[in-house]
PDB file of C-alpha atoms in Angstrom:
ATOM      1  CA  UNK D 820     -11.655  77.034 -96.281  1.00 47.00           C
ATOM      2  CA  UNK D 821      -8.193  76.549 -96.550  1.00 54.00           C
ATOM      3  CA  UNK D 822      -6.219  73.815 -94.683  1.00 55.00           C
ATOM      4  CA  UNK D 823      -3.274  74.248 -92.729  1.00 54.00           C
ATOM      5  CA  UNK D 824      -0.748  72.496 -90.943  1.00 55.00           C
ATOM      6  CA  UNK D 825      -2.314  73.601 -87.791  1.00 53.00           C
ATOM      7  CA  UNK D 826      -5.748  72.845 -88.841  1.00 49.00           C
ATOM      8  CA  UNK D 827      -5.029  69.641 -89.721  1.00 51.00           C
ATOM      9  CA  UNK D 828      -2.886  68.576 -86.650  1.00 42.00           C
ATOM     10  CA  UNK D 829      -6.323  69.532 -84.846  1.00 45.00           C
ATOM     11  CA  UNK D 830      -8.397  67.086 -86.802  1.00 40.00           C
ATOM     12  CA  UNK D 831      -6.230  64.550 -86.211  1.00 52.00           C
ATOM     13  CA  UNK D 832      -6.188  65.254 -82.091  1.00 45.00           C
ATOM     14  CA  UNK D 833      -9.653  64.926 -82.607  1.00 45.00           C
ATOM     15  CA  UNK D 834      -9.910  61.755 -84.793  1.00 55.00           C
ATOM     16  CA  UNK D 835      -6.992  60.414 -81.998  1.00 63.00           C
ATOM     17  CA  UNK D 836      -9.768  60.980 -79.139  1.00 72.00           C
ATOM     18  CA  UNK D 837     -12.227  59.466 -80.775  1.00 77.00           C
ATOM     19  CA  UNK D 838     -10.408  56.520 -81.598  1.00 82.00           C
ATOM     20  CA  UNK D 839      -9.530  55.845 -77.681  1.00 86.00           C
ATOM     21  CA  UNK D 840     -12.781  56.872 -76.877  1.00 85.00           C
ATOM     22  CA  UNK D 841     -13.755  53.934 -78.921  1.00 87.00           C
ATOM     23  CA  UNK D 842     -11.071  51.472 -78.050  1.00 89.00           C
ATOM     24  CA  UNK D 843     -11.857  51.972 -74.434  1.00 90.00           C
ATOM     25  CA  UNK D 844     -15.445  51.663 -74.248  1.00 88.00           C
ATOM     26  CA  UNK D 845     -15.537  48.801 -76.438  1.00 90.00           C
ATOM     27  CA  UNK D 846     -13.052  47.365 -73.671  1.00 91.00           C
ATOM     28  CA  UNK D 847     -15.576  47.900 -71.156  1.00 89.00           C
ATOM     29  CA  UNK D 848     -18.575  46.280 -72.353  1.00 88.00           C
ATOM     30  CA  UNK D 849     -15.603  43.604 -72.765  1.00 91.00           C
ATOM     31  CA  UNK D 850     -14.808  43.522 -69.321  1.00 90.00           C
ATOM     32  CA  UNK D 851     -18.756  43.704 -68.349  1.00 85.00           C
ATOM     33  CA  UNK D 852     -19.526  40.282 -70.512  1.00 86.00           C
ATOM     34  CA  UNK D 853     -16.267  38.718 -68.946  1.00 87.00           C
ATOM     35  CA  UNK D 854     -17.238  39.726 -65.372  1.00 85.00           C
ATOM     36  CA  UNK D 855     -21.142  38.329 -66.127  1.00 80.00           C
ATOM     37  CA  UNK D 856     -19.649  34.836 -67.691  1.00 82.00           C
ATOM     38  CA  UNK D 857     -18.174  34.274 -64.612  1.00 80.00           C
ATOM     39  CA  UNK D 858     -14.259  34.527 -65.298  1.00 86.00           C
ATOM     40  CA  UNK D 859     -12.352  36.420 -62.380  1.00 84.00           C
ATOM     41  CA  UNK D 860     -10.032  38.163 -65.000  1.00 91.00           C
ATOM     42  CA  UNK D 861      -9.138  38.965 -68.347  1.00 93.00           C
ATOM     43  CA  UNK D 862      -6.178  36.166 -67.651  1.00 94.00           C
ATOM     44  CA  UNK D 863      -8.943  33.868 -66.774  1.00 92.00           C
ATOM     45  CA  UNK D 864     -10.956  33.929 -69.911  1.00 93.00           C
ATOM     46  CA  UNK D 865      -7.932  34.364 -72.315  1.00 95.00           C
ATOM     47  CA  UNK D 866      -6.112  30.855 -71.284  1.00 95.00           C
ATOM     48  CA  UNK D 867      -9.586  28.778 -70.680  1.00 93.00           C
ATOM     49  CA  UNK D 868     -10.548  30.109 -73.628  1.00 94.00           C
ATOM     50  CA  UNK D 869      -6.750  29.420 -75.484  1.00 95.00           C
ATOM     51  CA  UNK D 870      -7.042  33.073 -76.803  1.00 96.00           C
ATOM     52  CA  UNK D 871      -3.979  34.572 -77.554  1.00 95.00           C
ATOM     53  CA  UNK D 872      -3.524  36.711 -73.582  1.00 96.00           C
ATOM     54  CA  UNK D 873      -1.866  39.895 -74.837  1.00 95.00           C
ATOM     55  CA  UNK D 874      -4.534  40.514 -77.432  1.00 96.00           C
ATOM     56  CA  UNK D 875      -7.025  39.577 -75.047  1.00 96.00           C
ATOM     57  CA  UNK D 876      -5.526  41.729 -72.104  1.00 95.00           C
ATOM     58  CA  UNK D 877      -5.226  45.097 -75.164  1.00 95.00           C
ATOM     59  CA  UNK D 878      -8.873  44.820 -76.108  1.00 96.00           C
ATOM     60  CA  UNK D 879     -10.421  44.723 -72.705  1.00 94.00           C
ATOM     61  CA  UNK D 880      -7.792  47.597 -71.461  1.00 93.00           C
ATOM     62  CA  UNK D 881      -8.837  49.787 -74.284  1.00 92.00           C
ATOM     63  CA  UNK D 882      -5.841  49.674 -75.946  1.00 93.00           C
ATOM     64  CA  UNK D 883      -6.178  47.927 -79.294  1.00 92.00           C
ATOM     65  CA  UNK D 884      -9.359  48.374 -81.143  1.00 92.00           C
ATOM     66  CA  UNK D 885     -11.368  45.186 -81.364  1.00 92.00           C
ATOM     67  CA  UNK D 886     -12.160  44.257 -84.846  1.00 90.00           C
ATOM     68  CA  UNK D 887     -15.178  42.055 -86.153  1.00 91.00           C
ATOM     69  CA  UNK D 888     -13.636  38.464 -85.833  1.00 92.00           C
ATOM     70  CA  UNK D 889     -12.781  39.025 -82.726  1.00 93.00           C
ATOM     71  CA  UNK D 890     -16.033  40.329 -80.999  1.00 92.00           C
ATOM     72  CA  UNK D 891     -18.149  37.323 -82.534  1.00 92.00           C
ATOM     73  CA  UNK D 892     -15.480  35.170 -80.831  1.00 94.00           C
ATOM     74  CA  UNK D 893     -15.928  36.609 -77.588  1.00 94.00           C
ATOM     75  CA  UNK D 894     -20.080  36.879 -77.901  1.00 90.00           C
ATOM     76  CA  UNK D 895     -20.014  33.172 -79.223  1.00 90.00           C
ATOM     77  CA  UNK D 896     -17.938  32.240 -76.375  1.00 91.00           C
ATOM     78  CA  UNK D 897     -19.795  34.336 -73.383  1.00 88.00           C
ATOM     79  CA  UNK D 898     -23.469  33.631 -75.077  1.00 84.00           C
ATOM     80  CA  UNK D 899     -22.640  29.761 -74.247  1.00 82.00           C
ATOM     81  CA  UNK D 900     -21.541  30.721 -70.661  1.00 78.00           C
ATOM     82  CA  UNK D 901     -25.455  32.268 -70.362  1.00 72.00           C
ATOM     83  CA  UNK D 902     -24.073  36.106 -71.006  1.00 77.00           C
ATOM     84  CA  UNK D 903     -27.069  38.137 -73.315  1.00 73.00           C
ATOM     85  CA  UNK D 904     -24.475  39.657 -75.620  1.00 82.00           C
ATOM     86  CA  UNK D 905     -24.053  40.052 -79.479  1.00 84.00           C
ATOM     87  CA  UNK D 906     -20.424  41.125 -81.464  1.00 87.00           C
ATOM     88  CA  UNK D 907     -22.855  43.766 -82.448  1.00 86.00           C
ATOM     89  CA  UNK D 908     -23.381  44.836 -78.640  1.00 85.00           C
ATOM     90  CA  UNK D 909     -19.194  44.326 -78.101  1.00 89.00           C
ATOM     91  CA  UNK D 910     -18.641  46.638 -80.744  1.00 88.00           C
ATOM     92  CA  UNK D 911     -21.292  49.340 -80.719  1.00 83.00           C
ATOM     93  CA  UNK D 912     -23.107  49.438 -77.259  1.00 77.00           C
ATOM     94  CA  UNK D 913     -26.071  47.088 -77.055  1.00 58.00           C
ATOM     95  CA  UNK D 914     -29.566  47.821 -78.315  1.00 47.00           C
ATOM     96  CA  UNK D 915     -31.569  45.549 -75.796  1.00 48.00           C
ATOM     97  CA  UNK D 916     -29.734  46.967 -73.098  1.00 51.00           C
ATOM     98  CA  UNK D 917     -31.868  48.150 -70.115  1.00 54.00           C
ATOM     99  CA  UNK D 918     -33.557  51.962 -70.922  1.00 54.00           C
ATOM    100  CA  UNK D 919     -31.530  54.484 -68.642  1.00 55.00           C
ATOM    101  CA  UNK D 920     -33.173  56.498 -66.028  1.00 54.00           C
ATOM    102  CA  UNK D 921     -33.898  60.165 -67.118  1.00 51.00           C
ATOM    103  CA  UNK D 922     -30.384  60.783 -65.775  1.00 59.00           C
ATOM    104  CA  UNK D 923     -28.786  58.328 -67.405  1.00 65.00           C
ATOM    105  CA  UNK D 924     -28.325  55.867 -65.274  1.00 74.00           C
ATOM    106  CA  UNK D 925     -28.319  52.373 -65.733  1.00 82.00           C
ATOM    107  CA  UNK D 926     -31.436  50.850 -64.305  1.00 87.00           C
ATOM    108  CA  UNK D 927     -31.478  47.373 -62.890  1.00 90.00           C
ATOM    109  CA  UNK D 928     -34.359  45.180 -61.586  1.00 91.00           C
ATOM    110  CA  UNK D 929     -34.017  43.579 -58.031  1.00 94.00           C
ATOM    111  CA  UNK D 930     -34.997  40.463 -57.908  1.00 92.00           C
ATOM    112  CA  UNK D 931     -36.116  40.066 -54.117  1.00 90.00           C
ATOM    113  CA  UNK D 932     -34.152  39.863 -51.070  1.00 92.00           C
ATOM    114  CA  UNK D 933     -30.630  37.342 -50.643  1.00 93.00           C
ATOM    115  CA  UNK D 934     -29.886  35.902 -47.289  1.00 91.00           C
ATOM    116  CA  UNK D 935     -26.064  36.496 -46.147  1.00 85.00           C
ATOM    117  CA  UNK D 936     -26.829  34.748 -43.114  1.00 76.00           C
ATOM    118  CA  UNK D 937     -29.549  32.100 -42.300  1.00 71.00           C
ATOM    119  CA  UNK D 938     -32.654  31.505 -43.870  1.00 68.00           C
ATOM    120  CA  UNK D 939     -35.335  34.428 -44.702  1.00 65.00           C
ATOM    121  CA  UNK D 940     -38.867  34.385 -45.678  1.00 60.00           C
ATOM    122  CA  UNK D 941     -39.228  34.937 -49.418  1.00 61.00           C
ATOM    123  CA  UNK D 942     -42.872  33.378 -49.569  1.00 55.00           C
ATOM    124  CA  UNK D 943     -44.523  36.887 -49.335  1.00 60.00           C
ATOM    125  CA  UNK D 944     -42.480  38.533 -52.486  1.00 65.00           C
ATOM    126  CA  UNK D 945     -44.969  39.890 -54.669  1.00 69.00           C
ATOM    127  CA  UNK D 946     -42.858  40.428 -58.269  1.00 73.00           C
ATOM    128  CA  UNK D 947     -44.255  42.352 -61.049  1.00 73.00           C
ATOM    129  CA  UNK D 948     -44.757  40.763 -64.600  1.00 76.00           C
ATOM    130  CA  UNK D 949     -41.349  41.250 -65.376  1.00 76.00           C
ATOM    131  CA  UNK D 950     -39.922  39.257 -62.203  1.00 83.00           C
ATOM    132  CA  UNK D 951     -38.840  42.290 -60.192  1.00 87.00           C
ATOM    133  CA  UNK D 952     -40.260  43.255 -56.805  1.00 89.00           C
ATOM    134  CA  UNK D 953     -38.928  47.126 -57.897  1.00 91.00           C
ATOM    135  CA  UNK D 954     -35.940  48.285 -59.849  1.00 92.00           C
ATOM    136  CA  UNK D 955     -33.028  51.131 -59.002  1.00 90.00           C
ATOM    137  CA  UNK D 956     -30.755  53.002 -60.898  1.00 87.00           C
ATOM    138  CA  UNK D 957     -26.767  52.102 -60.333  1.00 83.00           C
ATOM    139  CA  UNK D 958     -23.760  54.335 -60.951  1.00 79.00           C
ATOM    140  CA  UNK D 959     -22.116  52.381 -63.553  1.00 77.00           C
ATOM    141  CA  UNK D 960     -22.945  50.177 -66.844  1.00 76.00           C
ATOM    142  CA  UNK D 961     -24.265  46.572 -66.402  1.00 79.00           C
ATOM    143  CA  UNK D 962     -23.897  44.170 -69.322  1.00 76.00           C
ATOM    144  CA  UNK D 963     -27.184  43.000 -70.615  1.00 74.00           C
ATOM    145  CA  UNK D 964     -28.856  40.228 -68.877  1.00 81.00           C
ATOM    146  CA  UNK D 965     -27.876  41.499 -65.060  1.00 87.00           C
ATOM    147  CA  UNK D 966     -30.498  41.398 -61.994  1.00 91.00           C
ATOM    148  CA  UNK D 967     -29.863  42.331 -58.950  1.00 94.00           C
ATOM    149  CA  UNK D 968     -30.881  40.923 -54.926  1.00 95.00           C
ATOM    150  CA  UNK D 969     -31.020  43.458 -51.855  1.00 94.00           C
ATOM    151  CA  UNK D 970     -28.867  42.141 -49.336  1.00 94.00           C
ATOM    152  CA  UNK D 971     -30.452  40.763 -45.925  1.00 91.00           C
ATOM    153  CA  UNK D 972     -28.567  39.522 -42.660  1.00 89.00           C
ATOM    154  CA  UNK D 973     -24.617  40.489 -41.717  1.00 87.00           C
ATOM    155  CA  UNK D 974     -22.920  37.386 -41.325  1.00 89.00           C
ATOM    156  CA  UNK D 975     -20.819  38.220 -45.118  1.00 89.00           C
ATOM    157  CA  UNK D 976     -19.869  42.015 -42.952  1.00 86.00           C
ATOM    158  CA  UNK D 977     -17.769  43.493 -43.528  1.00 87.00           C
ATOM    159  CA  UNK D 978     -17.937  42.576 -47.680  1.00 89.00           C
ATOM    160  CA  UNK D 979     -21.441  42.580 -48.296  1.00 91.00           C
ATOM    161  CA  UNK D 980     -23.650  44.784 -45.487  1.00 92.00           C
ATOM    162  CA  UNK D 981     -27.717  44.852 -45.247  1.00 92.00           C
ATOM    163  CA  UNK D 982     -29.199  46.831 -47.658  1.00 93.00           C
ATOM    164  CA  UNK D 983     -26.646  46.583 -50.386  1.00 94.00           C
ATOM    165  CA  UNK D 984     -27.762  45.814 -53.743  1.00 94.00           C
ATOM    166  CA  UNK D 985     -25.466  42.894 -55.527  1.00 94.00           C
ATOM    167  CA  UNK D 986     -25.688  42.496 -58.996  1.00 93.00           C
ATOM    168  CA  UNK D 987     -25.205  38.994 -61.139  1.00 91.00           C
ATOM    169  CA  UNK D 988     -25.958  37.270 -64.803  1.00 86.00           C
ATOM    170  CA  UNK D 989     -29.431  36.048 -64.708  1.00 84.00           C
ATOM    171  CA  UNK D 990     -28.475  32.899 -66.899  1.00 80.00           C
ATOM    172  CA  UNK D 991     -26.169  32.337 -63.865  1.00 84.00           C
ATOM    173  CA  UNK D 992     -22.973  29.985 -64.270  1.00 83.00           C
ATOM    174  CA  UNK D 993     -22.129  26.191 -63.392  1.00 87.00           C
ATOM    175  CA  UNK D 994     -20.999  25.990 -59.348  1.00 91.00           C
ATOM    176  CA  UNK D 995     -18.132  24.537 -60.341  1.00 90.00           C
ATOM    177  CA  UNK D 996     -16.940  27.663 -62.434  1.00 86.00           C
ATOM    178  CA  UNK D 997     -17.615  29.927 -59.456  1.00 90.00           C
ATOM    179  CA  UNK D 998     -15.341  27.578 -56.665  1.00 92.00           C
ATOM    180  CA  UNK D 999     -13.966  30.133 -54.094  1.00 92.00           C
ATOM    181  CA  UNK D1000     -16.110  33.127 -55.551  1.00 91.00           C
ATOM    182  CA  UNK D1001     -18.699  34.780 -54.374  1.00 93.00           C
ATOM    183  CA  UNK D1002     -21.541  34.129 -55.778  1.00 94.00           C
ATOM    184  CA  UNK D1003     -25.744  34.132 -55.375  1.00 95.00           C
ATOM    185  CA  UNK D1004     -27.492  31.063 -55.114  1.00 94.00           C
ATOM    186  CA  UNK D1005     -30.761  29.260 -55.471  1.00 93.00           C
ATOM    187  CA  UNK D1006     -30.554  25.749 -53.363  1.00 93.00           C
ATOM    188  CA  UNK D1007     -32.722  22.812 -53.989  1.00 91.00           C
ATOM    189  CA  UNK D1008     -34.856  23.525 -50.976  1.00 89.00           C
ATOM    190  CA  UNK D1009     -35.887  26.819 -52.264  1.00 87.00           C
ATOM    191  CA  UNK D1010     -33.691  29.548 -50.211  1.00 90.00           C
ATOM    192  CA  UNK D1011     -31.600  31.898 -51.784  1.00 93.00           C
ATOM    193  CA  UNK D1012     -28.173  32.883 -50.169  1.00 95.00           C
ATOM    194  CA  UNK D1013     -25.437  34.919 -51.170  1.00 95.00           C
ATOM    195  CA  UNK D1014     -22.036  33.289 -49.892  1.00 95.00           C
ATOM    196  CA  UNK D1015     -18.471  32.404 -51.475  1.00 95.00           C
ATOM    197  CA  UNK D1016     -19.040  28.710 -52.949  1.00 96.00           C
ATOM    198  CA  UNK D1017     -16.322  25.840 -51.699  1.00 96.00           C
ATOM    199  CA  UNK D1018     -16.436  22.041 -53.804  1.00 96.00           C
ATOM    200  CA  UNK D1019     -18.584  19.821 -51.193  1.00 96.00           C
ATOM    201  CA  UNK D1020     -17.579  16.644 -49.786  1.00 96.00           C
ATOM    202  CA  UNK D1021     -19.966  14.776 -52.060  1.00 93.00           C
ATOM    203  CA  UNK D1022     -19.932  15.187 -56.059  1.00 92.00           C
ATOM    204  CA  UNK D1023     -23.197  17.900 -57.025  1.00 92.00           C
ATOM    205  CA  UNK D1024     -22.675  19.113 -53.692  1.00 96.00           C
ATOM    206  CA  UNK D1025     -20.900  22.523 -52.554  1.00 97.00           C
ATOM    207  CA  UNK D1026     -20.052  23.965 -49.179  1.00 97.00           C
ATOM    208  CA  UNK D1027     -21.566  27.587 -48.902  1.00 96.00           C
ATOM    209  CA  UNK D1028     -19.011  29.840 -46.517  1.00 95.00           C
ATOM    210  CA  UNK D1029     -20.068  32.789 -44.451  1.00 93.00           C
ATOM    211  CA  UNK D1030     -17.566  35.516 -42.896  1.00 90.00           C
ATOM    212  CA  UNK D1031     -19.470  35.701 -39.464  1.00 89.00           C
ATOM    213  CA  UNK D1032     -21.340  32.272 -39.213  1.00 89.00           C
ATOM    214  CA  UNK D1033     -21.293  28.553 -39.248  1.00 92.00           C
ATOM    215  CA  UNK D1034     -20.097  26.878 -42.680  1.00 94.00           C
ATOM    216  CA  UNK D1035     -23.274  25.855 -44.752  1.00 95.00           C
ATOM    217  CA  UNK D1036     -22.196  21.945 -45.948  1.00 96.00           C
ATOM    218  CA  UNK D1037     -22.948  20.041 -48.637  1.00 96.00           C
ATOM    219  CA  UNK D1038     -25.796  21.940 -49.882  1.00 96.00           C
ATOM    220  CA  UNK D1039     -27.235  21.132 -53.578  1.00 95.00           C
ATOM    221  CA  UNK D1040     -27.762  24.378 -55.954  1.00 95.00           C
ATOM    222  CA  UNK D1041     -30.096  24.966 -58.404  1.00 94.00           C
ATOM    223  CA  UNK D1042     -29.250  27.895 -59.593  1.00 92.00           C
ATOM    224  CA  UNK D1043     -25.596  30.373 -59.130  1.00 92.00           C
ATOM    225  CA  UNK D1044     -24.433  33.068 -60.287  1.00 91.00           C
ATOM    226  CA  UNK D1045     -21.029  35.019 -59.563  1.00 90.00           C
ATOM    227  CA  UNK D1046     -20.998  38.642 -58.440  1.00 91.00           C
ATOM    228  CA  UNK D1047     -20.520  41.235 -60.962  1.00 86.00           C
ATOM    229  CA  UNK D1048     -20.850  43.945 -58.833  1.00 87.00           C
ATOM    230  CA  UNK D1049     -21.970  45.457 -55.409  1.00 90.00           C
ATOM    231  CA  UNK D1050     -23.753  49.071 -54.780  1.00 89.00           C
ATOM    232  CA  UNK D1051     -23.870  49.698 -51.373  1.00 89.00           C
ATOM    233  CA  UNK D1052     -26.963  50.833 -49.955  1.00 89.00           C
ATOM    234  CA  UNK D1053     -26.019  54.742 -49.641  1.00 86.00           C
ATOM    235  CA  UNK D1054     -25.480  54.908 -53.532  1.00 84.00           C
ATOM    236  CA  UNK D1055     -28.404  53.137 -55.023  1.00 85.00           C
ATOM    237  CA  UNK D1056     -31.665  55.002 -55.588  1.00 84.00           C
ATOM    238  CA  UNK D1057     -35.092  53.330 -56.213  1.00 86.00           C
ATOM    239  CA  UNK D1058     -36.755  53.790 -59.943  1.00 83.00           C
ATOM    240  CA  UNK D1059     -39.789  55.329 -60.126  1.00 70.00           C
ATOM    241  CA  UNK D1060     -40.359  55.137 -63.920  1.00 61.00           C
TER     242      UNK D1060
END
């Protein structure tokens, strides 16, 4: 076969593809860990993390390839904020991640039911082995490491409506990371509640905010977890295996 000029400007059309191909998923799974440590932006993580912002900003955009050094970094980092993910997974696309639906769609496990109003009986949840009353498949990738609670009660309409499915880091986060976010939580008293989290008027205490009810004060958490993502209840579908 003999190369020429217009052969070769072909391969390296091809080889350019690739290459953003590359750049830009890697900048996803980027985004995914970010979104399950719990910072609000790629901003957030770069300057409490004293990263240099630009290079920070380019990788998770998909614009600058992200080299070795810098994915162990950003696993180190997001492993000690509770995140499941390895430079390895940064890089190249995670080999624990959760097997896809026949489709190819990402499959998450619900936890059980989240109250966005008052309190709900969780007493009669029956999980499997695994810890998930049933799992559904989601229109997008989840970082490793993400559950997911089915949304009960409206008083967080018109954000978050019954029958949504909201998605979170299992290792969850420190409350005081996730001040004015939304967030799912675990209180001392054994309810679960998904609400945006506001600092308490007494230290290890937080205020727990509704859209269309009373303000939830001073309660003590035992467990949180910022929001990665919502699918409302029209595009989830339930995994049969």
């Amino acid at each position: 076969m003999i190369n020429t000029p217009s052969s070769d400007f072909a391969v390296e059309v091809v080889d350019t593809m690739r290459e953003s191909r590359i750049r830009t998923d890697q900048g996803e799974r980027l985004r995914l860990a970010r979104l399950a440590a719990g910072y609000r932006s790629a901003r957030d993580a770069a300057l409490r993390n004293a990263w240099p912002e630009s290079t920070y900003r380019a990788h998770e955009a998909g614009t600058r390839t992200i080299g070795q050094d810098d994915a162990e970094r950003y696993a180190e980092r997001f492993r000690r904020d509770g995140v499941q993910v390895t430079a390895k997974g940064l890089l190249f696309g995670d080999d624990e991640a959760s097997d896809p639906a026949a489709d190819g769609a990402p499959v998450v496990g619900v936890r059980g039911v989240i109250s966005a109003g008052g309190l709900i009986a969780t007493g009669d949840e029956q999980p499997d082995p695994s810890g998930n009353l049933f799992e559904v498949t989601v229109p997008f990738a989840v970082p490793p490491g993400t559950i997911a609670f089915r949304v009960a009660g409206a008083s967080m309409h018109p954000k978050y409506e019954p029958d949504d499915i909201v998605l979170c880091a299992q290792a969850g986060q420190s409350p005081d990371r996730l001040i004015g976010c939304y967030a799912a939580v675990a209180t001392a008293d054994g309810n679960r509640f998904l609400k945006k989290i506001l600092r308490g008027s007494r230290r290890g205490s937080y205020h727990l905010e509704s859209h269309n009810a009373p303000l939830m004060p001073d309660r003590r958490l035992v467990w949180a977890s910022g929001i990665i993502s919502t699918v409302h209840a029209q595009h989830w579908t339930r995994f049969a295996g």
